[in-house]
Amino acid sequence: MKICEAMVALTSYSAIFILLYAFASASPTANETHPRLFSKIYAFGDSFTDTGNTRSVSGPTVFGHVSNSPYGSTFFHHSTNRYSDGRLVIDFIAQTLSLPFLTPYRYLKGNESFHGVNFAVAGSTAINHDFFVRNNLSLNITPQSIQTQLHWFNKFLETQGHRGAAAFDDALFWVGEIGVNDYAYNTGSPIPDDTILKLGVASITGVLQSLLKKGAKYMVVQGLPPSGCLPLAMSIAPVVDRDDIGCVRSLNNQTYYHNLALRASLQSLRRQFPQAVIIYADYWNAYRTVMKNPGKYGFRELFRACCGVGGPYNFNVLAVCGMSSVSSCKKPYEYINWDGVHLTEAMYKVVHDMFVEGGFTEPPFGSLFDKKRHEG
């Protein structure tokens, strides 16, 4: 099977089936671990950050069973519509900042937004949805993009009566990874990947600029992970297409160059907004570090999905996690991957720790706290 077909299948965040599909809650209170320096978090991104804006009926077609068990089984003991067995990076961030878990924007009730809102949506793209429609690349594509999420944020501010910089003083803006879907939707089209890279990074940059102009002072922006290490990609790509850690070389190269462009853009934003702390969270190298020494972090399974069935990677696009015929492993904490694309709570916890304490951010994560204490 051609590697371009693998790219279509890779986009876990929206619906995929090769040649047929374009693939891509309640909020419990977090445990307080540190003195509260931030009063709220606003999160953006795709399924790696989505804490419940999508449900089985509205999420990606292939991964269309997120509302079912065993999703959420490790920590919540029931599905919270997170694409994992438990908490995500953003959940651990909330705990680190002594804040409750974020309520998804689409399901806000009462005063649940007091400590922030999650606008991330599984299947989201960096480039506006209209681009894919105009280029006949919109089969089963989730219509939300990061621009949609910015629109939701602006609407939220209006409904809350928040206008001006005061609404941003104690807020951390967390922009989770977003962009893998854009490349996947473009598979097989005459549009060069370099165009997708430029448009995607430009769109993300535009959203960041808008937030910074409104008064955002504290911002973390995640890069893309090495998407070629996901079981779905591994199961489809030719065996000759491998890199030094055994993952799909072509896909990892794609996310690597995307991240280079994103980092350059963030450096430009730092010059434009010197009053703000803008942190790049290096998902790509954090993930690769775990892959190179998995035992150090407690992992035994690098490529097999914990929840799935079939083949060397325990993944079958026709029988995915959440279906009644599919079961999960007994020790998800030994697995990096949960359902073929999304990660286990254990891996998200490791990535969180690497961001906050392990030096995989630029500048160091502690600079957020330093600036906040200084200004507080």
PDB file of C-alpha atoms in Angstrom, residues 66-228:
ATOM      1  CA  VAL A  66     -15.420   7.415  22.367  1.00  0.00           C
ATOM      2  CA  SER A  67     -18.564   7.577  24.512  1.00  0.00           C
ATOM      3  CA  ASN A  68     -18.286   3.845  25.207  1.00  0.00           C
ATOM      4  CA  SER A  69     -16.247   1.764  27.607  1.00  0.00           C
ATOM      5  CA  PRO A  70     -13.308   1.187  27.952  1.00  0.00           C
ATOM      6  CA  TYR A  71     -12.582   4.847  27.162  1.00  0.00           C
ATOM      7  CA  GLY A  72     -11.961   6.596  30.485  1.00  0.00           C
ATOM      8  CA  SER A  73     -11.640   3.317  32.389  1.00  0.00           C
ATOM      9  CA  THR A  74      -8.291   3.951  34.092  1.00  0.00           C
ATOM     10  CA  PHE A  75      -8.995   7.165  36.003  1.00  0.00           C
ATOM     11  CA  PHE A  76     -12.624   8.182  35.583  1.00  0.00           C
ATOM     12  CA  HIS A  77     -13.963   4.612  35.460  1.00  0.00           C
ATOM     13  CA  HIS A  78     -16.380   5.626  32.714  1.00  0.00           C
ATOM     14  CA  SER A  79     -16.163   7.450  29.420  1.00  0.00           C
ATOM     15  CA  THR A  80     -15.783  11.221  29.596  1.00  0.00           C
ATOM     16  CA  ASN A  81     -15.430  11.455  25.809  1.00  0.00           C
ATOM     17  CA  ARG A  82     -11.673  11.816  26.064  1.00  0.00           C
ATOM     18  CA  TYR A  83      -9.757   9.820  23.458  1.00  0.00           C
ATOM     19  CA  SER A  84      -7.784   7.842  26.021  1.00  0.00           C
ATOM     20  CA  ASP A  85      -8.197   5.480  28.944  1.00  0.00           C
ATOM     21  CA  GLY A  86      -7.882   8.424  31.331  1.00  0.00           C
ATOM     22  CA  ARG A  87      -6.422  11.885  31.630  1.00  0.00           C
ATOM     23  CA  LEU A  88      -4.782  13.903  28.862  1.00  0.00           C
ATOM     24  CA  VAL A  89      -1.819  16.291  29.034  1.00  0.00           C
ATOM     25  CA  ILE A  90      -4.207  19.210  29.560  1.00  0.00           C
ATOM     26  CA  ASP A  91      -5.753  17.417  32.557  1.00  0.00           C
ATOM     27  CA  PHE A  92      -2.360  16.959  34.182  1.00  0.00           C
ATOM     28  CA  ILE A  93      -1.584  20.609  33.471  1.00  0.00           C
ATOM     29  CA  ALA A  94      -4.770  21.597  35.294  1.00  0.00           C
ATOM     30  CA  GLN A  95      -3.708  19.486  38.269  1.00  0.00           C
ATOM     31  CA  THR A  96      -0.238  20.992  38.243  1.00  0.00           C
ATOM     32  CA  LEU A  97      -1.805  24.465  38.367  1.00  0.00           C
ATOM     33  CA  SER A  98      -4.228  23.418  41.135  1.00  0.00           C
ATOM     34  CA  LEU A  99      -7.241  23.944  38.900  1.00  0.00           C
ATOM     35  CA  PRO A 100     -10.274  21.770  38.134  1.00  0.00           C
ATOM     36  CA  PHE A 101     -10.390  19.803  34.881  1.00  0.00           C
ATOM     37  CA  LEU A 102     -11.627  21.956  32.012  1.00  0.00           C
ATOM     38  CA  THR A 103     -15.223  21.754  30.866  1.00  0.00           C
ATOM     39  CA  PRO A 104     -15.668  21.402  27.084  1.00  0.00           C
ATOM     40  CA  TYR A 105     -17.139  24.525  25.510  1.00  0.00           C
ATOM     41  CA  ARG A 106     -20.074  22.752  23.882  1.00  0.00           C
ATOM     42  CA  TYR A 107     -21.322  21.460  27.224  1.00  0.00           C
ATOM     43  CA  LEU A 108     -20.830  24.390  29.580  1.00  0.00           C
ATOM     44  CA  LYS A 109     -23.311  24.674  32.427  1.00  0.00           C
ATOM     45  CA  GLY A 110     -23.713  27.341  35.039  1.00  0.00           C
ATOM     46  CA  ASN A 111     -20.426  28.433  36.576  1.00  0.00           C
ATOM     47  CA  GLU A 112     -18.323  25.634  35.099  1.00  0.00           C
ATOM     48  CA  SER A 113     -16.320  28.171  33.094  1.00  0.00           C
ATOM     49  CA  PHE A 114     -15.018  29.970  36.162  1.00  0.00           C
ATOM     50  CA  HIS A 115     -11.619  28.265  35.901  1.00  0.00           C
ATOM     51  CA  GLY A 116     -11.434  28.114  32.119  1.00  0.00           C
ATOM     52  CA  VAL A 117     -12.851  26.329  29.082  1.00  0.00           C
ATOM     53  CA  ASN A 118     -11.626  23.714  26.625  1.00  0.00           C
ATOM     54  CA  PHE A 119     -12.315  24.593  22.983  1.00  0.00           C
ATOM     55  CA  ALA A 120     -10.350  21.697  21.444  1.00  0.00           C
ATOM     56  CA  VAL A 121     -12.252  19.410  19.059  1.00  0.00           C
ATOM     57  CA  ALA A 122     -11.296  15.981  17.753  1.00  0.00           C
ATOM     58  CA  GLY A 123     -10.737  16.157  14.004  1.00  0.00           C
ATOM     59  CA  SER A 124      -9.909  19.859  13.935  1.00  0.00           C
ATOM     60  CA  THR A 125      -7.550  21.283  11.354  1.00  0.00           C
ATOM     61  CA  ALA A 126      -5.198  24.241  11.443  1.00  0.00           C
ATOM     62  CA  ILE A 127      -6.362  25.478   8.034  1.00  0.00           C
ATOM     63  CA  ASN A 128      -9.917  26.753   7.713  1.00  0.00           C
ATOM     64  CA  HIS A 129     -12.456  24.144   6.591  1.00  0.00           C
ATOM     65  CA  ASP A 130     -13.373  26.182   3.492  1.00  0.00           C
ATOM     66  CA  PHE A 131      -9.940  25.479   2.005  1.00  0.00           C
ATOM     67  CA  PHE A 132     -10.620  21.755   1.947  1.00  0.00           C
ATOM     68  CA  VAL A 133     -14.117  22.268   0.529  1.00  0.00           C
ATOM     69  CA  ARG A 134     -12.796  24.448  -2.291  1.00  0.00           C
ATOM     70  CA  ASN A 135     -10.231  21.809  -3.192  1.00  0.00           C
ATOM     71  CA  ASN A 136     -12.648  18.854  -3.006  1.00  0.00           C
ATOM     72  CA  LEU A 137     -10.859  17.443   0.038  1.00  0.00           C
ATOM     73  CA  SER A 138     -13.768  17.574   2.460  1.00  0.00           C
ATOM     74  CA  LEU A 139     -15.055  13.971   2.551  1.00  0.00           C
ATOM     75  CA  ASN A 140     -16.058  13.322   6.174  1.00  0.00           C
ATOM     76  CA  ILE A 141     -13.836  16.104   7.438  1.00  0.00           C
ATOM     77  CA  THR A 142     -14.629  17.610  10.820  1.00  0.00           C
ATOM     78  CA  PRO A 143     -15.752  21.155   9.939  1.00  0.00           C
ATOM     79  CA  GLN A 144     -14.087  22.777  12.954  1.00  0.00           C
ATOM     80  CA  SER A 145     -10.655  24.348  12.655  1.00  0.00           C
ATOM     81  CA  ILE A 146      -8.548  26.321  15.094  1.00  0.00           C
ATOM     82  CA  GLN A 147     -10.223  29.395  13.583  1.00  0.00           C
ATOM     83  CA  THR A 148     -13.568  27.951  14.698  1.00  0.00           C
ATOM     84  CA  GLN A 149     -12.196  27.525  18.187  1.00  0.00           C
ATOM     85  CA  LEU A 150     -11.062  31.154  18.246  1.00  0.00           C
ATOM     86  CA  HIS A 151     -14.575  32.167  17.192  1.00  0.00           C
ATOM     87  CA  TRP A 152     -16.024  30.110  20.042  1.00  0.00           C
ATOM     88  CA  PHE A 153     -13.605  31.758  22.456  1.00  0.00           C
ATOM     89  CA  ASN A 154     -14.672  35.223  21.340  1.00  0.00           C
ATOM     90  CA  LYS A 155     -18.335  34.263  21.708  1.00  0.00           C
ATOM     91  CA  PHE A 156     -17.617  32.896  25.160  1.00  0.00           C
ATOM     92  CA  LEU A 157     -15.980  36.158  26.230  1.00  0.00           C
ATOM     93  CA  GLU A 158     -19.014  38.100  25.039  1.00  0.00           C
ATOM     94  CA  THR A 159     -21.446  35.923  26.964  1.00  0.00           C
ATOM     95  CA  GLN A 160     -19.329  36.233  30.100  1.00  0.00           C
ATOM     96  CA  GLY A 161     -19.050  39.978  29.786  1.00  0.00           C
ATOM     97  CA  HIS A 162     -15.265  39.712  29.552  1.00  0.00           C
ATOM     98  CA  ARG A 163     -13.834  42.484  27.432  1.00  0.00           C
ATOM     99  CA  GLY A 164     -10.351  43.936  27.425  1.00  0.00           C
ATOM    100  CA  ALA A 165      -7.070  42.774  28.877  1.00  0.00           C
ATOM    101  CA  ALA A 166      -8.460  42.217  32.388  1.00  0.00           C
ATOM    102  CA  ALA A 167      -9.980  38.899  31.311  1.00  0.00           C
ATOM    103  CA  PHE A 168      -6.511  37.596  30.445  1.00  0.00           C
ATOM    104  CA  ASP A 169      -4.461  38.599  33.475  1.00  0.00           C
ATOM    105  CA  ASP A 170      -4.510  35.261  35.278  1.00  0.00           C
ATOM    106  CA  ALA A 171      -5.186  32.996  32.296  1.00  0.00           C
ATOM    107  CA  LEU A 172      -2.916  30.391  30.753  1.00  0.00           C
ATOM    108  CA  PHE A 173      -3.550  29.781  27.065  1.00  0.00           C
ATOM    109  CA  TRP A 174      -2.780  26.192  26.111  1.00  0.00           C
ATOM    110  CA  VAL A 175      -2.668  25.471  22.375  1.00  0.00           C
ATOM    111  CA  GLY A 176      -2.444  21.727  21.972  1.00  0.00           C
ATOM    112  CA  GLU A 177      -1.049  20.030  18.921  1.00  0.00           C
ATOM    113  CA  ILE A 178      -3.002  20.663  15.734  1.00  0.00           C
ATOM    114  CA  GLY A 179      -2.119  20.143  12.072  1.00  0.00           C
ATOM    115  CA  VAL A 180      -1.769  16.398  11.411  1.00  0.00           C
ATOM    116  CA  ASN A 181      -5.281  16.285   9.967  1.00  0.00           C
ATOM    117  CA  ASP A 182      -4.417  18.948   7.413  1.00  0.00           C
ATOM    118  CA  TYR A 183      -1.707  16.802   5.855  1.00  0.00           C
ATOM    119  CA  ALA A 184      -3.908  13.722   5.845  1.00  0.00           C
ATOM    120  CA  TYR A 185      -6.827  15.444   4.140  1.00  0.00           C
ATOM    121  CA  ASN A 186      -4.447  16.623   1.443  1.00  0.00           C
ATOM    122  CA  THR A 187      -3.241  13.124   0.607  1.00  0.00           C
ATOM    123  CA  GLY A 188      -3.444  12.383  -3.090  1.00  0.00           C
ATOM    124  CA  SER A 189      -4.227  15.956  -4.103  1.00  0.00           C
ATOM    125  CA  PRO A 190      -2.024  18.087  -6.374  1.00  0.00           C
ATOM    126  CA  ILE A 191      -1.471  20.559  -3.537  1.00  0.00           C
ATOM    127  CA  PRO A 192       2.123  20.247  -2.239  1.00  0.00           C
ATOM    128  CA  ASP A 193       2.620  19.384   1.418  1.00  0.00           C
ATOM    129  CA  ASP A 194       4.757  22.503   1.653  1.00  0.00           C
ATOM    130  CA  THR A 195       1.654  24.557   0.901  1.00  0.00           C
ATOM    131  CA  ILE A 196      -0.222  22.801   3.685  1.00  0.00           C
ATOM    132  CA  LEU A 197       2.689  23.499   6.028  1.00  0.00           C
ATOM    133  CA  LYS A 198       2.760  27.196   5.200  1.00  0.00           C
ATOM    134  CA  LEU A 199      -1.010  27.648   5.378  1.00  0.00           C
ATOM    135  CA  GLY A 200      -1.307  25.605   8.565  1.00  0.00           C
ATOM    136  CA  VAL A 201       1.432  27.411  10.461  1.00  0.00           C
ATOM    137  CA  ALA A 202       0.136  30.766   9.202  1.00  0.00           C
ATOM    138  CA  SER A 203      -3.351  29.953  10.510  1.00  0.00           C
ATOM    139  CA  ILE A 204      -2.032  28.899  13.914  1.00  0.00           C
ATOM    140  CA  THR A 205       0.117  32.029  14.052  1.00  0.00           C
ATOM    141  CA  GLY A 206      -2.879  34.198  13.212  1.00  0.00           C
ATOM    142  CA  VAL A 207      -4.864  32.728  16.097  1.00  0.00           C
ATOM    143  CA  LEU A 208      -1.966  33.240  18.484  1.00  0.00           C
ATOM    144  CA  GLN A 209      -1.555  36.835  17.330  1.00  0.00           C
ATOM    145  CA  SER A 210      -5.235  37.499  17.911  1.00  0.00           C
ATOM    146  CA  LEU A 211      -5.035  36.167  21.465  1.00  0.00           C
ATOM    147  CA  LEU A 212      -1.855  38.103  22.198  1.00  0.00           C
ATOM    148  CA  LYS A 213      -3.328  41.329  20.847  1.00  0.00           C
ATOM    149  CA  LYS A 214      -6.320  40.862  23.115  1.00  0.00           C
ATOM    150  CA  GLY A 215      -3.974  40.667  26.093  1.00  0.00           C
ATOM    151  CA  ALA A 216      -2.845  37.063  26.539  1.00  0.00           C
ATOM    152  CA  LYS A 217       0.395  37.034  28.544  1.00  0.00           C
ATOM    153  CA  TYR A 218       1.035  33.357  29.227  1.00  0.00           C
ATOM    154  CA  MET A 219       0.926  30.879  26.384  1.00  0.00           C
ATOM    155  CA  VAL A 220       2.065  27.302  25.713  1.00  0.00           C
ATOM    156  CA  VAL A 221       2.031  25.971  22.156  1.00  0.00           C
ATOM    157  CA  GLN A 222       2.561  22.263  21.545  1.00  0.00           C
ATOM    158  CA  GLY A 223       4.327  20.993  18.458  1.00  0.00           C
ATOM    159  CA  LEU A 224       3.196  17.880  16.612  1.00  0.00           C
ATOM    160  CA  PRO A 225       4.241  14.432  17.880  1.00  0.00           C
ATOM    161  CA  PRO A 226       6.097  11.973  15.608  1.00  0.00           C
ATOM    162  CA  SER A 227       2.920  10.725  13.937  1.00  0.00           C
ATOM    163  CA  GLY A 228       4.811   7.938  12.187  1.00  0.00           C
TER     164      GLY A 228
END
